Amino acid sequence: MRRTLANAALFQLGWFACVFSTSYPALIGVAVLALLCHFIFIGSWAREGKLVVSVLLAGSALDSFLLQLGVFDFGEERRLLPVWLALMWALLATTLNHCLAWSAKPWWRASLLGAVGGPAAYYAGSQIAGVSLPLGQTFTLGLLAIIWAIALPLLHGFAQLYEQQFRLRQTRR
């Protein structure tokens, strides 16, 4: 239970460090440190590295696509999302086998959590980081609810697949 709570606390610390890094750039280091602490004290790179990299890449691609569609405005012309937002995807990946593991099965738990928690996190982050939602708050949050209702169960699927692969590699040794 302590590891689960520590995982949740590290994620929250990293999340806040990311969104406040738009005003205090050095806080990116705190988010990176939270990620490193996860691998040192809670998980391991061997077990979760592939998951973290996969979620980082997939989530960054998704948010970059949404940026290109005009869903987000960071106050400057950009083709890719900011580092702090990409780092949030890596931090999210660290929760899938730990503090968010309860939401993996049945799949609808992850879908419901995604539909509610995803837009809430984006809304809160946009308010703190000064990101505007040019398509309107209601439309954007509705779109994000649909995306996250699909995305979180898929991310749990990746987590389960990679965990099975890890266990299979361990039994072969």
PDB file of C-alpha atoms in Angstrom:
ATOM      1  CA  MET A   1       0.000   0.000   0.000  1.00  0.00           C
ATOM      2  CA  ARG A   2       2.876   2.378   0.744  1.00  0.00           C
ATOM      3  CA  ARG A   3       4.279   1.899  -2.755  1.00  0.00           C
ATOM      4  CA  THR A   4       0.881   2.619  -4.296  1.00  0.00           C
ATOM      5  CA  LEU A   5       0.532   5.822  -2.286  1.00  0.00           C
ATOM      6  CA  ALA A   6       4.108   6.800  -3.081  1.00  0.00           C
ATOM      7  CA  ASN A   7       3.385   6.218  -6.772  1.00  0.00           C
ATOM      8  CA  ALA A   8       0.315   8.467  -6.592  1.00  0.00           C
ATOM      9  CA  ALA A   9       2.271  11.138  -4.700  1.00  0.00           C
ATOM     10  CA  LEU A  10       5.154  11.070  -7.190  1.00  0.00           C
ATOM     11  CA  PHE A  11       2.718  11.362 -10.072  1.00  0.00           C
ATOM     12  CA  GLN A  12       0.974  14.355  -8.459  1.00  0.00           C
ATOM     13  CA  LEU A  13       4.291  15.994  -7.651  1.00  0.00           C
ATOM     14  CA  GLY A  14       5.422  15.489 -11.249  1.00  0.00           C
ATOM     15  CA  TRP A  15       2.098  16.712 -12.643  1.00  0.00           C
ATOM     16  CA  PHE A  16       2.214  19.941 -10.633  1.00  0.00           C
ATOM     17  CA  ALA A  17       5.891  20.455 -11.481  1.00  0.00           C
ATOM     18  CA  CYS A  18       5.051  20.115 -15.187  1.00  0.00           C
ATOM     19  CA  VAL A  19       2.160  22.576 -15.252  1.00  0.00           C
ATOM     20  CA  PHE A  20       3.958  25.133 -13.091  1.00  0.00           C
ATOM     21  CA  SER A  21       7.119  24.779 -15.196  1.00  0.00           C
ATOM     22  CA  THR A  22       5.549  27.155 -17.716  1.00  0.00           C
ATOM     23  CA  SER A  23       6.222  29.892 -15.157  1.00  0.00           C
ATOM     24  CA  TYR A  24       9.194  28.261 -13.393  1.00  0.00           C
ATOM     25  CA  PRO A  25      11.142  26.222 -15.992  1.00  0.00           C
ATOM     26  CA  ALA A  26      13.458  24.645 -13.402  1.00  0.00           C
ATOM     27  CA  LEU A  27      10.474  22.626 -12.158  1.00  0.00           C
ATOM     28  CA  ILE A  28      10.922  20.310 -15.155  1.00  0.00           C
ATOM     29  CA  GLY A  29      13.823  18.906 -13.138  1.00  0.00           C
ATOM     30  CA  VAL A  30      11.440  18.070 -10.291  1.00  0.00           C
ATOM     31  CA  ALA A  31       9.190  16.159 -12.708  1.00  0.00           C
ATOM     32  CA  VAL A  32      12.174  14.240 -14.100  1.00  0.00           C
ATOM     33  CA  LEU A  33      13.282  13.507 -10.536  1.00  0.00           C
ATOM     34  CA  ALA A  34       9.793  12.161  -9.723  1.00  0.00           C
ATOM     35  CA  LEU A  35      10.074   9.855 -12.732  1.00  0.00           C
ATOM     36  CA  LEU A  36      13.521   8.659 -11.651  1.00  0.00           C
ATOM     37  CA  CYS A  37      12.318   8.090  -8.082  1.00  0.00           C
ATOM     38  CA  HIS A  38       9.561   5.879  -9.463  1.00  0.00           C
ATOM     39  CA  PHE A  39      12.130   3.656 -11.176  1.00  0.00           C
ATOM     40  CA  ILE A  40      14.417   3.570  -8.143  1.00  0.00           C
ATOM     41  CA  PHE A  41      11.888   3.001  -5.366  1.00  0.00           C
ATOM     42  CA  ILE A  42       8.640   1.691  -6.878  1.00  0.00           C
ATOM     43  CA  GLY A  43       8.985   0.142 -10.309  1.00  0.00           C
ATOM     44  CA  SER A  44      11.939  -0.762 -12.464  1.00  0.00           C
ATOM     45  CA  TRP A  45      13.153   0.249 -15.885  1.00  0.00           C
ATOM     46  CA  ALA A  46      13.413  -3.410 -16.909  1.00  0.00           C
ATOM     47  CA  ARG A  47       9.770  -4.007 -16.070  1.00  0.00           C
ATOM     48  CA  GLU A  48       8.195  -0.681 -17.114  1.00  0.00           C
ATOM     49  CA  GLY A  49      10.609   1.119 -19.403  1.00  0.00           C
ATOM     50  CA  LYS A  50       8.948  -0.105 -22.596  1.00  0.00           C
ATOM     51  CA  LEU A  51       5.562   0.991 -21.257  1.00  0.00           C
ATOM     52  CA  VAL A  52       6.794   4.459 -20.281  1.00  0.00           C
ATOM     53  CA  VAL A  53       8.428   5.030 -23.664  1.00  0.00           C
ATOM     54  CA  SER A  54       5.370   3.716 -25.550  1.00  0.00           C
ATOM     55  CA  VAL A  55       2.930   5.895 -23.595  1.00  0.00           C
ATOM     56  CA  LEU A  56       5.248   8.911 -23.929  1.00  0.00           C
ATOM     57  CA  LEU A  57       5.404   8.505 -27.712  1.00  0.00           C
ATOM     58  CA  ALA A  58       1.727   7.648 -28.267  1.00  0.00           C
ATOM     59  CA  GLY A  59       0.472  10.380 -25.935  1.00  0.00           C
ATOM     60  CA  SER A  60       2.813  12.973 -27.387  1.00  0.00           C
ATOM     61  CA  ALA A  61       1.654  12.073 -30.894  1.00  0.00           C
ATOM     62  CA  LEU A  62      -1.989  12.348 -29.808  1.00  0.00           C
ATOM     63  CA  ASP A  63      -1.538  15.721 -28.129  1.00  0.00           C
ATOM     64  CA  SER A  64       0.560  17.011 -31.050  1.00  0.00           C
ATOM     65  CA  PHE A  65      -2.253  15.968 -33.391  1.00  0.00           C
ATOM     66  CA  LEU A  66      -4.780  17.799 -31.201  1.00  0.00           C
ATOM     67  CA  LEU A  67      -2.486  20.828 -31.210  1.00  0.00           C
ATOM     68  CA  GLN A  68      -2.417  20.797 -35.021  1.00  0.00           C
ATOM     69  CA  LEU A  69      -6.217  20.569 -35.064  1.00  0.00           C
ATOM     70  CA  GLY A  70      -6.349  23.761 -32.988  1.00  0.00           C
ATOM     71  CA  VAL A  71      -7.634  22.152 -29.785  1.00  0.00           C
ATOM     72  CA  PHE A  72      -4.826  23.734 -27.715  1.00  0.00           C
ATOM     73  CA  ASP A  73      -3.111  27.113 -27.953  1.00  0.00           C
ATOM     74  CA  PHE A  74       0.117  27.521 -26.023  1.00  0.00           C
ATOM     75  CA  GLY A  75       0.421  31.217 -26.892  1.00  0.00           C
ATOM     76  CA  GLU A  76       3.028  30.689 -29.598  1.00  0.00           C
ATOM     77  CA  GLU A  77       3.277  28.969 -32.955  1.00  0.00           C
ATOM     78  CA  ARG A  78       4.197  25.312 -32.354  1.00  0.00           C
ATOM     79  CA  ARG A  79       4.288  22.098 -34.339  1.00  0.00           C
ATOM     80  CA  LEU A  80       4.879  19.818 -31.361  1.00  0.00           C
ATOM     81  CA  LEU A  81       3.641  19.965 -27.826  1.00  0.00           C
ATOM     82  CA  PRO A  82       5.864  21.385 -25.076  1.00  0.00           C
ATOM     83  CA  VAL A  83       8.259  19.126 -23.182  1.00  0.00           C
ATOM     84  CA  TRP A  84       6.282  19.532 -19.954  1.00  0.00           C
ATOM     85  CA  LEU A  85       3.173  18.058 -21.561  1.00  0.00           C
ATOM     86  CA  ALA A  86       5.091  15.139 -23.075  1.00  0.00           C
ATOM     87  CA  LEU A  87       6.651  14.452 -19.687  1.00  0.00           C
ATOM     88  CA  MET A  88       3.167  14.136 -18.190  1.00  0.00           C
ATOM     89  CA  TRP A  89       2.549  11.153 -20.464  1.00  0.00           C
ATOM     90  CA  ALA A  90       5.647   9.419 -19.104  1.00  0.00           C
ATOM     91  CA  LEU A  91       4.476  10.149 -15.570  1.00  0.00           C
ATOM     92  CA  LEU A  92       1.015   8.777 -16.361  1.00  0.00           C
ATOM     93  CA  ALA A  93       2.579   5.564 -17.631  1.00  0.00           C
ATOM     94  CA  THR A  94       4.169   4.981 -14.215  1.00  0.00           C
ATOM     95  CA  THR A  95       0.707   4.836 -12.627  1.00  0.00           C
ATOM     96  CA  LEU A  96      -0.826   2.153 -14.857  1.00  0.00           C
ATOM     97  CA  ASN A  97       0.644  -0.827 -12.973  1.00  0.00           C
ATOM     98  CA  HIS A  98       0.469   0.866  -9.598  1.00  0.00           C
ATOM     99  CA  CYS A  99      -1.986   3.464  -8.289  1.00  0.00           C
ATOM    100  CA  LEU A 100      -4.286   3.181 -11.332  1.00  0.00           C
ATOM    101  CA  ALA A 101      -4.114  -0.621 -11.599  1.00  0.00           C
ATOM    102  CA  TRP A 102      -7.563  -0.866  -9.969  1.00  0.00           C
ATOM    103  CA  SER A 103      -9.094   0.765 -13.036  1.00  0.00           C
ATOM    104  CA  ALA A 104      -7.791  -1.793 -15.551  1.00  0.00           C
ATOM    105  CA  LYS A 105     -10.540  -4.407 -15.133  1.00  0.00           C
ATOM    106  CA  PRO A 106     -13.267  -4.381 -16.018  1.00  0.00           C
ATOM    107  CA  TRP A 107     -12.417  -2.135 -18.977  1.00  0.00           C
ATOM    108  CA  TRP A 108     -15.306   0.227 -18.314  1.00  0.00           C
ATOM    109  CA  ARG A 109     -13.634   1.436 -15.107  1.00  0.00           C
ATOM    110  CA  ALA A 110     -10.724   2.778 -17.134  1.00  0.00           C
ATOM    111  CA  SER A 111     -13.135   4.199 -19.671  1.00  0.00           C
ATOM    112  CA  LEU A 112     -15.162   5.985 -17.008  1.00  0.00           C
ATOM    113  CA  LEU A 113     -12.042   7.225 -15.213  1.00  0.00           C
ATOM    114  CA  GLY A 114     -10.616   8.435 -18.521  1.00  0.00           C
ATOM    115  CA  ALA A 115     -13.829  10.201 -19.518  1.00  0.00           C
ATOM    116  CA  VAL A 116     -13.923  12.107 -16.225  1.00  0.00           C
ATOM    117  CA  GLY A 117     -10.290  12.371 -15.137  1.00  0.00           C
ATOM    118  CA  GLY A 118      -8.725  13.103 -18.525  1.00  0.00           C
ATOM    119  CA  PRO A 119     -10.679  16.283 -19.268  1.00  0.00           C
ATOM    120  CA  ALA A 120     -10.446  17.374 -15.625  1.00  0.00           C
ATOM    121  CA  ALA A 121      -6.649  17.080 -15.717  1.00  0.00           C
ATOM    122  CA  TYR A 122      -6.442  18.961 -19.024  1.00  0.00           C
ATOM    123  CA  TYR A 123      -8.765  21.692 -17.767  1.00  0.00           C
ATOM    124  CA  ALA A 124      -6.835  22.152 -14.513  1.00  0.00           C
ATOM    125  CA  GLY A 125      -3.525  22.053 -16.367  1.00  0.00           C
ATOM    126  CA  SER A 126      -4.715  24.601 -18.914  1.00  0.00           C
ATOM    127  CA  GLN A 127      -5.788  26.976 -16.143  1.00  0.00           C
ATOM    128  CA  ILE A 128      -2.441  26.724 -14.337  1.00  0.00           C
ATOM    129  CA  ALA A 129      -0.202  26.685 -17.423  1.00  0.00           C
ATOM    130  CA  GLY A 130      -2.104  29.361 -19.328  1.00  0.00           C
ATOM    131  CA  VAL A 131      -3.082  27.122 -22.237  1.00  0.00           C
ATOM    132  CA  SER A 132      -6.170  28.307 -24.067  1.00  0.00           C
ATOM    133  CA  LEU A 133      -8.819  26.096 -25.629  1.00  0.00           C
ATOM    134  CA  PRO A 134      -9.683  27.892 -28.898  1.00  0.00           C
ATOM    135  CA  LEU A 135     -12.523  25.536 -29.850  1.00  0.00           C
ATOM    136  CA  GLY A 136     -14.350  26.399 -26.640  1.00  0.00           C
ATOM    137  CA  GLN A 137     -14.251  24.840 -23.215  1.00  0.00           C
ATOM    138  CA  THR A 138     -17.388  22.702 -23.548  1.00  0.00           C
ATOM    139  CA  PHE A 139     -16.506  21.287 -26.959  1.00  0.00           C
ATOM    140  CA  THR A 140     -12.874  20.643 -26.002  1.00  0.00           C
ATOM    141  CA  LEU A 141     -13.701  18.917 -22.719  1.00  0.00           C
ATOM    142  CA  GLY A 142     -16.344  16.801 -24.462  1.00  0.00           C
ATOM    143  CA  LEU A 143     -13.849  15.804 -27.148  1.00  0.00           C
ATOM    144  CA  LEU A 144     -11.246  14.976 -24.510  1.00  0.00           C
ATOM    145  CA  ALA A 145     -13.804  12.881 -22.597  1.00  0.00           C
ATOM    146  CA  ILE A 146     -14.392  10.745 -25.686  1.00  0.00           C
ATOM    147  CA  ILE A 147     -10.677  10.444 -26.429  1.00  0.00           C
ATOM    148  CA  TRP A 148      -9.797   9.527 -22.849  1.00  0.00           C
ATOM    149  CA  ALA A 149     -12.688   7.053 -22.543  1.00  0.00           C
ATOM    150  CA  ILE A 150     -10.939   5.164 -25.356  1.00  0.00           C
ATOM    151  CA  ALA A 151      -7.308   5.960 -24.519  1.00  0.00           C
ATOM    152  CA  LEU A 152      -7.110   4.847 -20.887  1.00  0.00           C
ATOM    153  CA  PRO A 153      -8.376   1.292 -21.518  1.00  0.00           C
ATOM    154  CA  LEU A 154      -5.923   1.057 -24.446  1.00  0.00           C
ATOM    155  CA  LEU A 155      -3.059   2.215 -22.236  1.00  0.00           C
ATOM    156  CA  HIS A 156      -4.011  -0.428 -19.678  1.00  0.00           C
ATOM    157  CA  GLY A 157      -3.944  -2.956 -22.510  1.00  0.00           C
ATOM    158  CA  PHE A 158      -0.360  -1.958 -23.310  1.00  0.00           C
ATOM    159  CA  ALA A 159       0.546  -2.205 -19.638  1.00  0.00           C
ATOM    160  CA  GLN A 160      -0.886  -5.726 -19.392  1.00  0.00           C
ATOM    161  CA  LEU A 161       0.788  -6.852 -22.629  1.00  0.00           C
ATOM    162  CA  TYR A 162       4.195  -5.547 -21.574  1.00  0.00           C
ATOM    163  CA  GLU A 163       3.809  -7.091 -18.119  1.00  0.00           C
ATOM    164  CA  GLN A 164       3.084 -10.480 -19.714  1.00  0.00           C
ATOM    165  CA  GLN A 165       6.121 -10.089 -21.963  1.00  0.00           C
ATOM    166  CA  PHE A 166       8.285  -9.214 -18.967  1.00  0.00           C
ATOM    167  CA  ARG A 167       7.092 -12.275 -17.023  1.00  0.00           C
ATOM    168  CA  LEU A 168       7.689 -14.516 -20.018  1.00  0.00           C
ATOM    169  CA  ARG A 169      11.269 -13.214 -20.315  1.00  0.00           C
ATOM    170  CA  GLN A 170      11.780 -13.865 -16.593  1.00  0.00           C
ATOM    171  CA  THR A 171      10.602 -17.481 -16.833  1.00  0.00           C
ATOM    172  CA  ARG A 172      13.003 -18.120 -19.736  1.00  0.00           C
ATOM    173  CA  ARG A 173      15.988 -17.133 -17.622  1.00  0.00           C
TER     174      ARG A 173
END
